[in-house]
Amino acid sequence: MATPTHSAAGQSRAQVRWGHTSIPSPSGPVPARVYRPAASAPLGWLVWAHGGSWRAGSAQDWHGPTAELARISGFAVASVDYRLVPEVRHPAMVEDVLAALAWAREQAREQDGERAGDPLPVAVGGDSAGATLAACAALACRDRALPLAAQLLAYPPLDPGCTAASYHRFPDMFPTASYLMAAWQDYRDPDRPAAADGTPLHSTPFEAADLRGVARAVLATGDLDPVGDDVHRYARLLQAAGVEVTLREFGQTGHGAFLQPGHATSGGPETASLRGWLGVALRLLTSPAAPGA
């Protein structure tokens, strides 16, 4: 059970409360950190999957940036400690994210019962490898007819072959094609398994034959990011399938920008940083306005 009794560090202190929780799943409890706005009820719920090439990273490592995302967005954010390689391979990580989404829907329904208003939105998101998991979870939600307000994807690697020109345009920038290809090999199960109910659990949305009906997408990448072409390609595929897409490419920006401090701390607009822009985009899900570039 979540116990959000601590204040998050940095600028989010006294604006965000956080605590640990244990999310039930068929494979056992999934640990998570839950961040909530301190001064008001959350506008919705976001399940966040951290980066780390499916082999590293944790909710603790992502503590500051995730707390800031909750502060800016006004959403409660569940940062999931999904299982990692080499202990497991895909689809275990996607299953953990899906379990967290089911839990978040329960939290949103409980809050809906306490107020007379529209249902609270539930979204999924992540950065780097976590964004790949989030995109795959969004597809599973579509296939199971489960409501999902949006998918927030920060620079997901999507092509196991790393064939796009951006991988070779910046051959020395992290993550290199050779690094990611090894990570993909560790992560993917060659049998491409499905869930117990038969739902396909993709290791990348590029495996999906049909993207129609998936949740609207907010995508961010940098102009120096080797995975940038993957992100642009996915945006085009989603748009061709009739999915609402908002895409922003940040100038002079490489991989990992979600972890970098935002400019709002020095008086700049929150949307100047990748993390701030994602937070504002998420907040705007509760209003008719679209996230601006």
Short mmCIF file of C-alpha atoms in Angstrom, two decimals:
data_model
loop_
_atom_site.label_atom_id
_atom_site.label_comp_id
_atom_site.label_asym_id
_atom_site.label_seq_id
_atom_site.Cartn_x
_atom_site.Cartn_y
_atom_site.Cartn_z
CA MET A 1 0.00 0.00 0.00
CA ALA A 2 1.32 3.43 -0.92
CA THR A 3 2.50 5.69 1.88
CA PRO A 4 3.24 9.07 0.23
CA THR A 5 4.54 10.80 3.32
CA HIS A 6 7.88 12.14 2.08
CA SER A 7 8.58 15.34 0.18
CA ALA A 8 10.54 14.98 -3.05
CA ALA A 9 13.93 16.61 -3.39
CA GLY A 10 14.90 19.82 -5.18
CA GLN A 11 12.30 22.19 -6.55
CA SER A 12 9.55 19.63 -5.96
CA ARG A 13 10.03 19.74 -2.15
CA ALA A 14 6.71 20.35 -0.37
CA GLN A 15 4.94 20.25 -3.75
CA VAL A 16 5.06 16.49 -4.26
CA ARG A 17 4.58 13.70 -1.74
CA TRP A 18 5.88 10.24 -2.49
CA GLY A 19 5.93 6.79 -1.05
CA HIS A 20 6.54 3.15 -1.84
CA THR A 21 3.86 0.73 -2.95
CA SER A 22 3.62 -2.91 -3.98
CA ILE A 23 1.49 -3.58 -7.04
CA PRO A 24 -0.09 -7.04 -7.34
CA SER A 25 0.54 -9.01 -10.51
CA PRO A 26 0.22 -12.66 -11.61
CA SER A 27 4.02 -12.98 -11.32
CA GLY A 28 4.22 -11.49 -7.82
CA PRO A 29 4.40 -8.00 -6.31
CA VAL A 30 5.84 -5.22 -8.48
CA PRO A 31 7.56 -2.45 -6.45
CA ALA A 32 6.89 1.15 -7.39
CA ARG A 33 7.29 4.70 -6.13
CA VAL A 34 4.17 6.84 -6.21
CA TYR A 35 4.39 10.63 -6.51
CA ARG A 36 1.36 12.82 -5.84
CA PRO A 37 0.80 16.59 -5.86
CA ALA A 38 0.90 17.70 -2.24
CA ALA A 39 -1.56 20.57 -2.40
CA SER A 40 -4.40 19.10 -4.46
CA ALA A 41 -5.94 15.91 -5.76
CA PRO A 42 -4.16 14.52 -8.83
CA LEU A 43 -5.53 15.37 -12.25
CA GLY A 44 -5.00 11.77 -13.35
CA TRP A 45 -2.61 8.84 -13.11
CA LEU A 46 0.53 8.10 -15.10
CA VAL A 47 2.46 4.83 -15.02
CA TRP A 48 6.11 5.56 -15.81
CA ALA A 49 8.77 3.07 -16.96
CA HIS A 50 12.39 4.17 -16.51
CA GLY A 51 15.17 3.77 -19.05
CA GLY A 52 18.27 1.62 -18.78
CA SER A 53 18.33 -0.62 -21.88
CA TRP A 54 16.05 -3.16 -20.09
CA ARG A 55 19.12 -4.16 -18.05
CA ALA A 56 19.56 -1.36 -15.51
CA GLY A 57 17.88 1.59 -13.82
CA SER A 58 15.31 1.82 -11.05
CA ALA A 59 12.56 4.02 -9.68
CA GLN A 60 15.06 5.20 -7.08
CA ASP A 61 17.58 6.23 -9.76
CA TRP A 62 14.81 8.17 -11.52
CA HIS A 63 13.46 9.69 -8.30
CA GLY A 64 14.14 13.39 -8.93
CA PRO A 65 13.03 13.55 -12.57
CA THR A 66 9.88 11.54 -11.89
CA ALA A 67 8.94 13.72 -8.92
CA GLU A 68 9.42 16.77 -11.14
CA LEU A 69 7.18 15.21 -13.77
CA ALA A 70 4.46 14.79 -11.15
CA ARG A 71 4.91 18.40 -9.98
CA ILE A 72 4.67 19.88 -13.45
CA SER A 73 1.85 17.67 -14.70
CA GLY A 74 -0.34 17.60 -11.60
CA PHE A 75 -0.75 13.85 -12.15
CA ALA A 76 0.00 11.10 -9.69
CA VAL A 77 2.92 9.17 -11.16
CA ALA A 78 3.62 5.50 -10.42
CA SER A 79 7.28 4.84 -11.27
CA VAL A 80 7.57 1.08 -11.75
CA ASP A 81 10.49 -1.14 -10.78
CA TYR A 82 9.77 -3.62 -13.54
CA ARG A 83 11.85 -6.79 -13.81
CA LEU A 84 15.14 -6.57 -15.69
CA VAL A 85 17.47 -8.63 -17.85
CA PRO A 86 19.14 -11.07 -17.15
CA GLU A 87 16.68 -12.31 -14.50
CA VAL A 88 13.86 -12.16 -17.07
CA ARG A 89 13.31 -11.37 -20.73
CA HIS A 90 10.43 -9.88 -22.64
CA PRO A 91 7.44 -9.98 -22.11
CA ALA A 92 7.95 -9.89 -18.32
CA MET A 93 8.67 -6.15 -18.36
CA VAL A 94 5.56 -5.33 -20.41
CA GLU A 95 3.47 -7.49 -18.08
CA ASP A 96 4.75 -5.51 -15.09
CA VAL A 97 3.78 -2.22 -16.74
CA LEU A 98 0.34 -3.61 -17.58
CA ALA A 99 -0.13 -4.70 -13.96
CA ALA A 100 0.75 -1.17 -12.87
CA LEU A 101 -1.80 0.26 -15.29
CA ALA A 102 -4.51 -2.00 -13.87
CA TRP A 103 -3.57 -0.80 -10.38
CA ALA A 104 -3.60 2.85 -11.50
CA ARG A 105 -7.09 2.42 -12.96
CA GLU A 106 -8.25 1.18 -9.56
CA GLN A 107 -6.74 4.25 -7.89
CA ALA A 108 -8.42 6.50 -10.45
CA ARG A 109 -11.80 4.81 -9.90
CA GLU A 110 -11.50 5.26 -6.14
CA GLN A 111 -10.81 8.95 -6.63
CA ASP A 112 -13.68 9.21 -9.13
CA GLY A 113 -15.97 7.90 -6.38
CA GLU A 114 -14.90 10.74 -4.10
CA ARG A 115 -15.84 13.48 -6.53
CA ALA A 116 -18.58 14.17 -9.05
CA GLY A 117 -16.77 14.76 -12.30
CA ASP A 118 -15.39 13.20 -15.44
CA PRO A 119 -13.38 10.00 -15.04
CA LEU A 120 -9.73 10.62 -14.26
CA PRO A 121 -7.41 9.92 -17.20
CA VAL A 122 -4.87 7.12 -16.92
CA ALA A 123 -1.80 7.28 -19.14
CA VAL A 124 1.42 5.33 -19.67
CA GLY A 125 4.86 6.69 -20.40
CA GLY A 126 8.55 6.13 -20.19
CA ASP A 127 11.97 7.22 -21.34
CA SER A 128 14.36 5.29 -23.58
CA ALA A 129 13.85 1.52 -23.10
CA GLY A 130 11.00 2.32 -20.72
CA ALA A 131 9.27 4.24 -23.51
CA THR A 132 9.50 1.15 -25.70
CA LEU A 133 7.74 -0.81 -22.94
CA ALA A 134 5.12 1.93 -22.59
CA ALA A 135 4.36 1.85 -26.31
CA CYS A 136 3.97 -1.94 -26.20
CA ALA A 137 1.71 -1.68 -23.15
CA ALA A 138 -0.44 0.85 -25.02
CA LEU A 139 -0.92 -1.66 -27.82
CA ALA A 140 -1.96 -4.36 -25.34
CA CYS A 141 -4.47 -1.95 -23.80
CA ARG A 142 -5.90 -1.31 -27.27
CA ASP A 143 -6.19 -5.05 -27.93
CA ARG A 144 -7.92 -5.62 -24.58
CA ALA A 145 -10.27 -2.63 -25.05
CA LEU A 146 -8.90 -1.04 -21.85
CA PRO A 147 -9.11 2.76 -21.57
CA LEU A 148 -5.86 4.68 -21.92
CA ALA A 149 -5.72 8.45 -22.24
CA ALA A 150 -2.27 8.74 -23.79
CA GLN A 151 1.22 7.35 -24.21
CA LEU A 152 4.11 9.70 -23.40
CA LEU A 153 7.23 8.41 -25.11
CA ALA A 154 10.63 10.01 -24.59
CA TYR A 155 13.10 8.84 -27.26
CA PRO A 156 12.19 5.12 -27.43
CA PRO A 157 14.50 2.79 -29.37
CA LEU A 158 12.16 0.86 -31.64
CA ASP A 159 14.22 -0.97 -34.29
CA PRO A 160 16.18 -4.03 -33.07
CA GLY A 161 18.32 -3.82 -36.20
CA CYS A 162 19.25 -0.17 -35.57
CA THR A 163 19.13 0.44 -39.31
CA ALA A 164 18.02 4.09 -39.39
CA ALA A 165 20.38 6.76 -40.65
CA SER A 166 20.45 8.52 -37.26
CA TYR A 167 22.33 5.58 -35.73
CA HIS A 168 25.12 6.13 -38.22
CA ARG A 169 24.89 9.91 -38.45
CA PHE A 170 26.16 10.11 -34.86
CA PRO A 171 28.17 6.88 -34.53
CA ASP A 172 29.94 7.97 -31.33
CA MET A 173 26.86 9.29 -29.53
CA PHE A 174 25.21 7.20 -26.82
CA PRO A 175 23.56 4.79 -27.37
CA THR A 176 25.60 3.39 -30.22
CA ALA A 177 24.08 0.93 -32.66
CA SER A 178 26.29 -1.90 -31.39
CA TYR A 179 25.32 -1.18 -27.77
CA LEU A 180 21.60 -1.16 -28.53
CA MET A 181 21.72 -4.23 -30.76
CA ALA A 182 23.27 -6.17 -27.88
CA ALA A 183 20.60 -4.83 -25.52
CA TRP A 184 17.83 -5.85 -27.92
CA GLN A 185 19.30 -9.35 -28.15
CA ASP A 186 19.32 -9.68 -24.35
CA TYR A 187 15.80 -8.28 -24.00
CA ARG A 188 13.82 -10.05 -26.71
CA ASP A 189 12.43 -13.56 -26.61
CA PRO A 190 12.73 -14.98 -30.15
CA ASP A 191 9.43 -16.85 -29.70
CA ARG A 192 7.50 -13.54 -29.48
CA PRO A 193 5.17 -14.82 -26.76
CA ALA A 194 1.63 -13.74 -26.06
CA ALA A 195 -0.17 -13.18 -22.77
CA ALA A 196 -2.19 -15.94 -21.12
CA ASP A 197 -5.36 -14.48 -22.67
CA GLY A 198 -3.81 -14.57 -26.14
CA THR A 199 -3.09 -10.84 -26.37
CA PRO A 200 0.09 -10.23 -28.39
CA LEU A 201 2.78 -8.66 -26.21
CA HIS A 202 5.07 -6.94 -28.67
CA SER A 203 8.70 -6.22 -27.85
CA THR A 204 8.50 -3.14 -30.08
CA PRO A 205 5.48 -1.46 -31.67
CA PHE A 206 7.18 -1.90 -35.04
CA GLU A 207 6.06 -5.56 -34.78
CA ALA A 208 2.38 -4.57 -34.78
CA ALA A 209 0.64 -4.99 -38.12
CA ASP A 210 -2.06 -2.45 -37.25
CA LEU A 211 -1.74 0.65 -35.07
CA ARG A 212 -5.32 1.87 -35.46
CA GLY A 213 -7.10 2.64 -32.23
CA VAL A 214 -4.04 2.92 -30.02
CA ALA A 215 -3.95 5.77 -27.49
CA ARG A 216 -2.87 9.20 -28.68
CA ALA A 217 0.86 9.71 -28.48
CA VAL A 218 3.13 12.46 -27.23
CA LEU A 219 6.67 11.82 -28.48
CA ALA A 220 9.92 13.62 -27.75
CA THR A 221 13.43 13.18 -29.05
CA GLY A 222 16.59 15.18 -29.67
CA ASP A 223 18.24 16.16 -32.92
CA LEU A 224 21.48 14.46 -31.77
CA ASP A 225 19.83 11.27 -30.50
CA PRO A 226 20.78 8.09 -32.42
CA VAL A 227 17.22 6.75 -31.94
CA GLY A 228 15.68 9.94 -33.36
CA ASP A 229 14.76 8.42 -36.72
CA ASP A 230 12.93 5.58 -34.93
CA VAL A 231 10.80 8.16 -33.13
CA HIS A 232 9.99 10.07 -36.32
CA ARG A 233 9.14 6.84 -38.11
CA TYR A 234 6.77 5.78 -35.34
CA ALA A 235 5.07 9.18 -35.42
CA ARG A 236 4.46 8.78 -39.16
CA LEU A 237 3.10 5.25 -38.72
CA LEU A 238 0.73 6.39 -35.99
CA GLN A 239 -0.49 9.34 -38.02
CA ALA A 240 -1.07 7.08 -41.03
CA ALA A 241 -3.20 4.87 -38.75
CA GLY A 242 -5.32 7.85 -37.72
CA VAL A 243 -3.81 8.22 -34.25
CA GLU A 244 -3.43 11.71 -32.78
CA VAL A 245 0.29 12.49 -32.47
CA THR A 246 2.25 15.35 -30.96
CA LEU A 247 5.97 15.21 -31.70
CA ARG A 248 8.74 17.57 -30.66
CA GLU A 249 12.41 17.35 -31.54
CA PHE A 250 14.67 19.29 -29.17
CA GLY A 251 17.67 21.07 -30.65
CA GLN A 252 21.23 20.27 -29.57
CA THR A 253 19.88 17.40 -27.50
CA GLY A 254 21.08 13.83 -27.25
CA HIS A 255 19.78 10.71 -25.56
CA GLY A 256 18.84 10.76 -21.87
CA ALA A 257 17.43 14.29 -21.79
CA PHE A 258 14.59 13.28 -19.45
CA LEU A 259 17.20 12.97 -16.69
CA GLN A 260 18.61 16.44 -17.27
CA PRO A 261 17.49 19.37 -15.07
CA GLY A 262 14.73 21.52 -16.46
CA HIS A 263 15.16 25.21 -17.24
CA ALA A 264 12.17 26.19 -15.10
CA THR A 265 14.43 26.20 -12.05
CA SER A 266 16.28 29.20 -13.47
CA GLY A 267 13.20 31.11 -14.51
CA GLY A 268 12.78 29.71 -18.01
CA PRO A 269 9.53 28.26 -19.34
CA GLU A 270 8.78 24.72 -18.23
CA THR A 271 8.36 23.64 -21.85
CA ALA A 272 11.98 24.59 -22.62
CA SER A 273 13.17 21.20 -21.30
CA LEU A 274 12.10 17.82 -22.57
CA ARG A 275 10.90 16.75 -19.13
CA GLY A 276 9.00 19.98 -18.59
CA TRP A 277 7.37 19.78 -22.00
CA LEU A 278 6.17 16.24 -21.30
CA GLY A 279 4.76 17.34 -17.96
CA VAL A 280 2.86 20.23 -19.51
CA ALA A 281 1.58 17.94 -22.30
CA LEU A 282 0.29 15.51 -19.68
CA ARG A 283 -1.39 18.30 -17.71
CA LEU A 284 -3.13 19.51 -20.85
CA LEU A 285 -4.79 16.13 -21.25
CA THR A 286 -7.37 17.46 -18.79
CA SER A 287 -8.13 20.49 -20.98
CA PRO A 288 -9.11 20.94 -24.65
CA ALA A 289 -5.76 22.54 -25.48
CA ALA A 290 -3.07 20.55 -27.24
CA PRO A 291 0.55 20.55 -26.00
CA GLY A 292 2.42 23.27 -27.82
CA ALA A 293 5.82 23.00 -29.37
#
